Coordinates of C-alpha atoms and ligand atoms in Angstrom, one line a residue:
Chain A
M1 CA -125.2 -134.1 10.3
L2 CA -125.9 -130.7 8.5
R3 CA -128.7 -128.8 10.0
V4 CA -130.3 -128.1 6.5
D5 CA -130.2 -132.1 6.0
A6 CA -132.3 -132.4 9.4
L7 CA -134.8 -129.5 8.2
R8 CA -135.1 -131.2 5.0
E9 CA -136.1 -134.4 6.8
I10 CA -138.9 -133.0 8.7
Y11 CA -139.9 -130.4 6.1
P12 CA -143.3 -132.2 5.5
E13 CA -144.2 -131.9 9.3
L14 CA -143.0 -128.3 9.6
E15 CA -145.5 -127.5 6.8
R16 CA -148.3 -128.7 8.9
H17 CA -147.5 -126.9 12.2
I18 CA -146.9 -123.7 13.8
V19 CA -143.1 -123.1 13.8
V20 CA -140.8 -120.6 15.5
T21 CA -137.1 -120.3 14.7
I22 CA -134.4 -118.1 16.2
M23 CA -132.6 -115.6 14.3
G24 CA -129.8 -116.1 11.7
A25 CA -128.6 -119.4 10.3
V26 CA -131.5 -121.5 11.1
A27 CA -134.0 -118.8 10.0
A28 CA -132.4 -118.6 6.5
E29 CA -131.9 -122.3 5.8
L30 CA -135.7 -123.0 6.8
Y31 CA -136.7 -120.0 4.6
A32 CA -134.7 -121.3 1.6
L33 CA -136.4 -124.6 1.9
G34 CA -139.7 -122.9 1.3
H35 CA -141.7 -120.4 3.4
R36 CA -145.1 -120.8 4.8
P37 CA -147.6 -118.4 6.7
N38 CA -147.3 -120.7 9.8
F39 CA -143.4 -120.0 10.1
F40 CA -142.3 -117.2 12.5
Y41 CA -138.6 -116.4 12.2
M42 CA -137.9 -114.5 15.3
E43 CA -134.9 -112.4 14.2
H44 CA -133.7 -111.2 17.5
S45 CA -134.5 -111.0 21.3
M46 CA -131.9 -114.3 21.7
G47 CA -133.0 -117.1 23.7
L48 CA -136.8 -116.4 23.7
A49 CA -138.1 -118.5 21.0
S50 CA -139.0 -121.4 23.4
S51 CA -140.6 -118.8 25.6
L52 CA -142.7 -117.6 22.5
G53 CA -143.5 -121.1 21.9
L54 CA -144.5 -121.7 25.3
G55 CA -147.1 -119.0 25.2
L56 CA -148.3 -120.1 21.8
A57 CA -148.5 -123.8 23.0
L58 CA -150.6 -122.8 26.1
A59 CA -152.8 -120.5 24.4
L60 CA -153.6 -122.9 21.3
P61 CA -153.9 -126.5 23.0
G62 CA -155.2 -127.9 19.9
Q63 CA -152.1 -126.9 17.7
Q64 CA -148.9 -128.4 17.4
V65 CA -146.1 -125.8 18.1
I66 CA -142.4 -126.7 17.1
V67 CA -139.5 -124.4 18.1
L68 CA -136.1 -124.6 16.4
D69 CA -133.7 -123.2 19.0
G70 CA -129.9 -123.2 19.0
D71 CA -127.2 -123.9 21.8
G72 CA -126.0 -120.4 22.0
S73 CA -129.4 -119.1 22.2
L74 CA -130.7 -121.6 24.7
L75 CA -127.5 -120.7 26.9
M76 CA -128.8 -117.1 27.1
N77 CA -132.2 -118.4 28.4
L78 CA -131.6 -121.6 30.6
G79 CA -134.3 -120.7 33.0
T80 CA -136.8 -121.5 30.1
L81 CA -136.0 -125.2 30.6
T82 CA -137.5 -125.1 34.1
T83 CA -140.6 -122.9 33.1
L84 CA -141.1 -125.4 29.8
A85 CA -140.8 -128.4 32.4
R86 CA -143.1 -126.7 35.0
Y87 CA -145.9 -126.0 32.5
R88 CA -145.2 -128.9 30.0
P89 CA -147.8 -128.3 27.3
P90 CA -148.0 -131.6 25.6
N91 CA -148.3 -129.9 22.3
L92 CA -144.6 -128.3 22.4
L93 CA -141.8 -129.7 20.6
H94 CA -138.4 -127.8 21.6
I95 CA -135.7 -128.7 18.9
V96 CA -132.3 -127.4 19.9
F97 CA -129.8 -127.7 17.0
D98 CA -126.6 -128.1 19.1
N99 CA -123.5 -126.9 16.7
S100 CA -121.5 -126.0 19.8
S101 CA -120.7 -122.8 18.1
L102 CA -122.5 -119.2 17.5
V103 CA -122.6 -119.6 13.8
S104 CA -124.6 -116.7 12.8
V105 CA -122.0 -114.2 14.2
G106 CA -119.0 -116.0 12.3
G107 CA -118.4 -119.0 15.0
F108 CA -117.3 -119.0 18.2
P109 CA -117.4 -122.1 20.5
T110 CA -120.2 -122.2 22.9
A111 CA -119.7 -124.0 26.2
T112 CA -121.2 -127.2 25.0
A113 CA -117.8 -127.5 22.9
S114 CA -116.4 -128.0 26.3
G115 CA -118.7 -130.3 27.8
T116 CA -121.7 -128.4 28.7
N117 CA -124.7 -131.1 28.0
L118 CA -128.1 -129.5 27.2
A119 CA -129.8 -132.7 27.2
E120 CA -128.8 -133.5 30.5
M121 CA -129.7 -129.9 31.5
A122 CA -133.2 -130.5 30.2
R123 CA -133.7 -133.7 31.9
A124 CA -132.4 -132.2 35.3
A125 CA -134.8 -129.3 34.7
G126 CA -137.7 -131.9 34.4
V127 CA -138.6 -131.7 30.7
P128 CA -141.1 -134.6 30.6
R129 CA -139.4 -136.1 27.4
V130 CA -136.0 -135.3 26.1
L131 CA -134.6 -137.0 23.0
E132 CA -131.2 -136.9 21.3
A133 CA -130.1 -137.3 17.5
E134 CA -126.9 -137.4 15.7
T135 CA -127.9 -138.7 12.3
P136 CA -130.7 -137.5 9.8
A137 CA -132.4 -140.9 10.6
Q138 CA -132.3 -140.5 14.2
F139 CA -133.6 -136.8 13.8
R140 CA -136.6 -138.0 11.7
A141 CA -137.5 -141.1 14.1
A142 CA -137.2 -138.6 17.2
V143 CA -139.5 -136.1 15.6
T144 CA -142.0 -138.6 14.6
Q145 CA -141.8 -140.1 18.1
A146 CA -142.7 -136.7 19.7
L147 CA -145.4 -135.9 17.3
A148 CA -146.8 -139.2 17.5
R149 CA -147.4 -139.0 21.1
P150 CA -148.4 -136.0 23.0
G151 CA -145.9 -134.9 25.6
M152 CA -143.8 -131.8 25.8
T153 CA -140.5 -132.7 24.5
T154 CA -136.9 -131.3 23.8
L155 CA -134.9 -132.6 21.0
V156 CA -131.0 -131.9 21.1
A157 CA -129.6 -132.5 17.6
R158 CA -125.9 -132.7 17.1
V159 CA -125.2 -130.8 13.9
E160 CA -122.3 -129.3 12.3
A161 CA -121.3 -125.7 12.7
S162 CA -122.2 -124.5 9.1
G163 CA -124.6 -122.0 8.0
P164 CA -126.0 -121.1 4.7
A165 CA -124.4 -119.0 2.1
S166 CA -126.8 -116.0 2.5
Y167 CA -128.7 -114.8 5.7
R168 CA -131.1 -112.8 3.6
L169 CA -134.8 -113.5 3.7
D170 CA -136.8 -111.8 0.8
L171 CA -139.5 -111.2 3.6
D172 CA -139.5 -108.1 5.8
L173 CA -139.8 -108.8 9.6
L174 CA -143.2 -107.2 9.8
E175 CA -144.6 -108.9 6.8
N176 CA -143.6 -112.2 8.4
R177 CA -145.3 -110.9 11.7
F178 CA -148.3 -109.8 10.4
Q179 CA -148.8 -112.9 7.9
F180 CA -147.9 -115.1 10.9
K181 CA -150.7 -113.5 12.9
R182 CA -153.3 -113.6 10.2
Y183 CA -152.7 -117.1 9.9
L184 CA -153.1 -118.0 13.4
D185 CA -156.2 -115.9 13.4
S186 CA -157.8 -117.7 10.6
L187 CA -157.0 -120.9 12.4
R188 CA -159.0 -119.8 15.5
S189 CA -161.9 -118.6 13.4
S190 CA -162.0 -121.9 11.3
S191 CA -162.0 -124.0 14.5
Chain B
M1 CA -147.1 -102.9 57.4
P2 CA -148.6 -105.5 55.3
V3 CA -149.2 -105.8 51.9
S4 CA -152.7 -104.5 50.9
L5 CA -155.1 -107.2 50.2
E6 CA -157.8 -104.5 49.4
G7 CA -155.5 -103.2 46.8
A8 CA -154.7 -106.8 45.3
R9 CA -158.5 -107.7 45.1
R10 CA -159.2 -104.4 43.4
I11 CA -156.5 -105.1 40.8
Y12 CA -157.5 -108.7 40.3
E13 CA -161.3 -107.3 39.6
A14 CA -159.7 -105.1 37.0
L15 CA -157.9 -108.0 35.2
K16 CA -161.2 -109.8 35.2
A17 CA -162.8 -106.9 33.7
C18 CA -160.2 -106.8 30.9
D19 CA -160.8 -110.6 30.4
I20 CA -157.2 -111.6 31.0
R21 CA -156.9 -115.2 30.4
L22 CA -153.0 -115.6 30.8
V23 CA -150.7 -113.9 33.6
S24 CA -147.0 -114.6 33.5
A25 CA -145.3 -113.4 36.7
L26 CA -142.2 -113.4 38.7
P27 CA -143.6 -113.1 42.3
E28 CA -142.1 -110.4 44.8
T29 CA -143.8 -109.1 48.2
W30 CA -146.1 -106.6 47.0
L31 CA -147.5 -109.0 44.4
V32 CA -148.1 -112.2 46.1
P33 CA -151.8 -111.6 47.3
L34 CA -152.7 -110.6 43.6
L35 CA -151.0 -113.7 42.2
R36 CA -152.6 -116.0 44.9
L37 CA -156.1 -114.7 43.3
V38 CA -155.0 -115.2 39.9
E39 CA -153.8 -118.9 40.6
A40 CA -157.0 -119.6 42.6
D41 CA -159.2 -118.7 39.3
Q42 CA -160.1 -121.5 36.9
E43 CA -160.3 -119.0 34.0
M44 CA -156.9 -117.6 34.3
R45 CA -153.6 -119.2 33.7
L46 CA -150.7 -118.2 35.8
V47 CA -147.3 -118.6 34.5
Q48 CA -144.5 -118.4 36.8
V49 CA -141.2 -117.5 35.1
A50 CA -137.7 -117.9 36.2
R51 CA -136.7 -114.6 35.2
E52 CA -138.7 -111.4 33.7
E53 CA -137.3 -111.6 30.0
E54 CA -139.3 -115.0 29.2
S55 CA -142.5 -113.0 30.2
I56 CA -142.0 -111.0 27.1
G57 CA -141.5 -113.9 24.8
I58 CA -144.8 -115.5 26.6
A59 CA -146.5 -112.4 25.8
A60 CA -145.7 -112.4 22.2
G61 CA -146.9 -115.8 21.9
A62 CA -150.3 -115.2 23.6
Y63 CA -150.7 -112.2 21.5
F64 CA -150.1 -114.1 18.2
A65 CA -152.4 -116.7 19.5
G66 CA -155.2 -114.3 20.6
L67 CA -155.4 -114.9 24.2
P68 CA -155.7 -111.6 26.4
S69 CA -152.7 -111.7 28.7
I70 CA -150.9 -109.4 31.4
H71 CA -147.1 -109.6 32.6
V72 CA -146.5 -108.8 36.3
M73 CA -143.0 -108.1 37.7
Q74 CA -141.4 -105.4 40.2
N75 CA -139.5 -102.7 38.5
H76 CA -136.3 -104.2 38.7
G77 CA -137.5 -107.3 36.7
F78 CA -139.0 -104.6 33.9
L79 CA -135.1 -103.5 33.9
A80 CA -134.0 -107.1 33.4
A81 CA -136.4 -107.4 30.2
I82 CA -135.4 -104.5 28.5
N83 CA -133.6 -106.3 25.6
P84 CA -137.0 -108.3 24.7
L85 CA -139.1 -105.4 25.0
V86 CA -136.9 -103.8 22.4
S87 CA -135.8 -106.6 20.3
L88 CA -139.0 -108.5 20.4
A89 CA -141.9 -106.5 21.4
M90 CA -141.2 -103.1 19.9
L91 CA -139.0 -104.5 16.8
Y92 CA -142.1 -106.7 15.8
K93 CA -144.9 -104.2 17.1
I94 CA -146.2 -106.6 19.7
P95 CA -148.7 -105.2 22.2
V96 CA -147.5 -106.0 25.7
L97 CA -149.5 -105.0 28.8
L98 CA -147.0 -104.9 31.9
L99 CA -148.1 -104.4 35.4
I100 CA -145.2 -103.2 37.3
S101 CA -144.8 -103.1 41.0
Y102 CA -143.0 -99.5 41.7
R103 CA -140.5 -100.4 44.4
G104 CA -138.2 -97.5 45.6
S105 CA -140.3 -94.6 44.9
W106 CA -142.3 -92.3 47.6
G107 CA -142.4 -93.9 51.1
E108 CA -139.7 -96.3 50.1
R109 CA -137.9 -97.6 53.4
D110 CA -135.8 -100.4 51.8
P111 CA -132.5 -98.7 50.7
W112 CA -131.6 -101.3 47.9
Q113 CA -135.0 -100.4 46.2
T114 CA -134.2 -97.0 45.5
Q115 CA -131.6 -97.1 42.5
G116 CA -134.3 -99.0 40.7
G117 CA -136.9 -96.6 41.8
L118 CA -135.2 -93.7 40.8
L119 CA -134.6 -95.0 37.2
T120 CA -138.0 -96.7 36.3
E121 CA -139.7 -93.7 34.7
P122 CA -136.6 -92.1 32.9
V123 CA -136.3 -95.7 31.5
L124 CA -139.8 -96.1 30.5
R125 CA -139.7 -92.6 28.8
A126 CA -136.3 -93.5 27.0
L127 CA -138.2 -96.6 25.5
T128 CA -141.2 -94.5 24.6
I129 CA -143.4 -97.0 26.6
P130 CA -146.4 -95.1 27.7
Y131 CA -147.1 -95.5 31.3
Y132 CA -149.5 -94.5 34.1
C133 CA -149.0 -94.6 38.1
L134 CA -152.1 -96.1 39.5
R135 CA -153.4 -93.9 42.3
R136 CA -155.4 -95.3 45.3
E137 CA -158.5 -93.3 44.2
D138 CA -158.3 -94.4 40.9
D139 CA -160.8 -96.4 39.0
L140 CA -158.5 -99.3 38.4
T141 CA -160.9 -101.1 36.1
R142 CA -161.1 -98.1 33.8
R143 CA -157.0 -97.4 34.1
L144 CA -156.3 -101.0 33.1
K145 CA -159.1 -101.1 30.2
E146 CA -157.4 -98.2 28.9
A147 CA -153.9 -99.4 28.8
Q148 CA -155.1 -102.6 27.3
A149 CA -156.7 -100.6 24.5
L150 CA -153.7 -98.5 23.9
A151 CA -151.4 -101.5 23.9
L152 CA -153.8 -103.0 21.2
S153 CA -154.0 -100.1 18.9
A154 CA -150.7 -98.8 19.3
L155 CA -149.1 -102.2 19.0
H156 CA -146.5 -101.4 21.4
P157 CA -145.8 -102.3 25.0
V158 CA -147.6 -100.2 27.7
A159 CA -147.1 -100.2 31.4
V160 CA -149.2 -99.6 34.4
L161 CA -147.3 -98.8 37.7
L162 CA -148.6 -100.3 40.9
T163 CA -147.6 -97.7 43.4
R164 CA -147.1 -98.0 47.3
E165 CA -150.4 -96.5 48.0
V166 CA -152.4 -98.9 46.0
L167 CA -150.3 -102.1 47.2
W168 CA -149.3 -101.4 50.7
E169 CA -150.6 -100.5 54.1
D170 CA -148.1 -98.0 55.8
E171 CA -149.0 -97.3 59.5
E172 CA -149.9 -93.7 59.9
P173 CA -146.8 -91.7 60.4
Ligands
LIG1 C1 -128.3 -110.1 23.1 C2 -127.7 -110.4 21.8 N1 -126.3 -110.6 22.2 C3 -125.7 -111.1 21.0 C4 -126.4 -111.0 19.8 C5 -125.4 -111.6 18.7 N2 -126.1 -112.7 18.0 C6 -126.7 -113.0 16.8 S1 -127.0 -114.7 16.8 C7 -125.8 -115.3 17.7 C8 -125.6 -116.6 17.9 C9 -126.7 -117.4 17.9 O1 -126.1 -119.0 18.3 P1 -126.9 -120.1 18.4 O2 -128.3 -120.0 19.1 O3 -126.0 -121.3 18.7 O4 -127.5 -120.2 16.8 P2 -126.6 -120.6 15.3 O5 -126.0 -119.2 14.9 O6 -125.3 -121.5 15.9 O7 -127.2 -121.3 14.3 C10 -125.5 -114.2 18.4 C11 -124.5 -114.1 19.6 C12 -127.6 -111.1 19.9 N3 -128.4 -111.1 18.6 N4 -128.4 -110.6 20.8

């Protein structure tokens, strides 16, 4: 499965929820599908997208938070799985696109190419619901399941090691940051 | 030579006065009594991390969500969190209030703390993170509120260092 096809499958869900992505390929792919003020592209600090998502989910229990993580990024902060499992906010969906590669830097294989299994690691860390998907249909079904019944979920999706033609977002980092903050402020004042 | 329970209570009261609702932390000896008070408080949420880098991500999430937070670690944990302080908090102009126990400084008896102690202030200065070393005679609430105000107006990390004299009861020399 191509990650961009997986994103297309769930774009209507992403539009409705708070979304945090890692840097590089997935940020550019989501941006190209259509930017929204509820999307935050964390264009650095590798590994911390899930920690940022945890902070959001704990602070905004009435909102669904979706994190779009990558295998290389998650491998840089494996402890996050234990922290997610420990506090398990039911409104957090942690999606890991595992392409067994550091695609955004030109593609070096990661440890998942030689057998490391991130879904098993999430299970062993105690994440309450761990799902896996290899096709767009499985992916859509897993996301639907995770959003239908509250429960902190890590969804590991196997995708091909390919990225977008361009990594450029026509959006300054700080513009994204202030727009995202303003969006969340307006959510709070309207609720 | 126990950790000062009085010091921990004074800091906790300062956090209450700042309306802190989320405290992320990696516990260490000096911080345990403070974190016990936080844990017992129904209005505060303690999030214990596995590594201090996580705290900077959690801080950004809490800030975006509008929840006042503070992030508690020892100075070696601050050293472990430098990349996210630079490439998340400073890159994205996110205020992060750091409460750092200042090991390896005046009066330190544990040799293994001393290298981190020597480097803490030079590294904070190199990062242009404003910091204040709390003294026993300080009005802790005032100092914490000032740190919080500066972080929010500058949209920048700010650090408060917990010194030995605030958190540790040395026997008389
Ligand atoms: C601390 C640090 N080291 C290295 C990099 C370089 N870097 C940027 S993106 C990336 C790969 C991310 O891999 P993954 O999370 O698997 O996502 P993918 O690019 O495959 O979509 C790396 C290594 C970085 N940004 N920060």
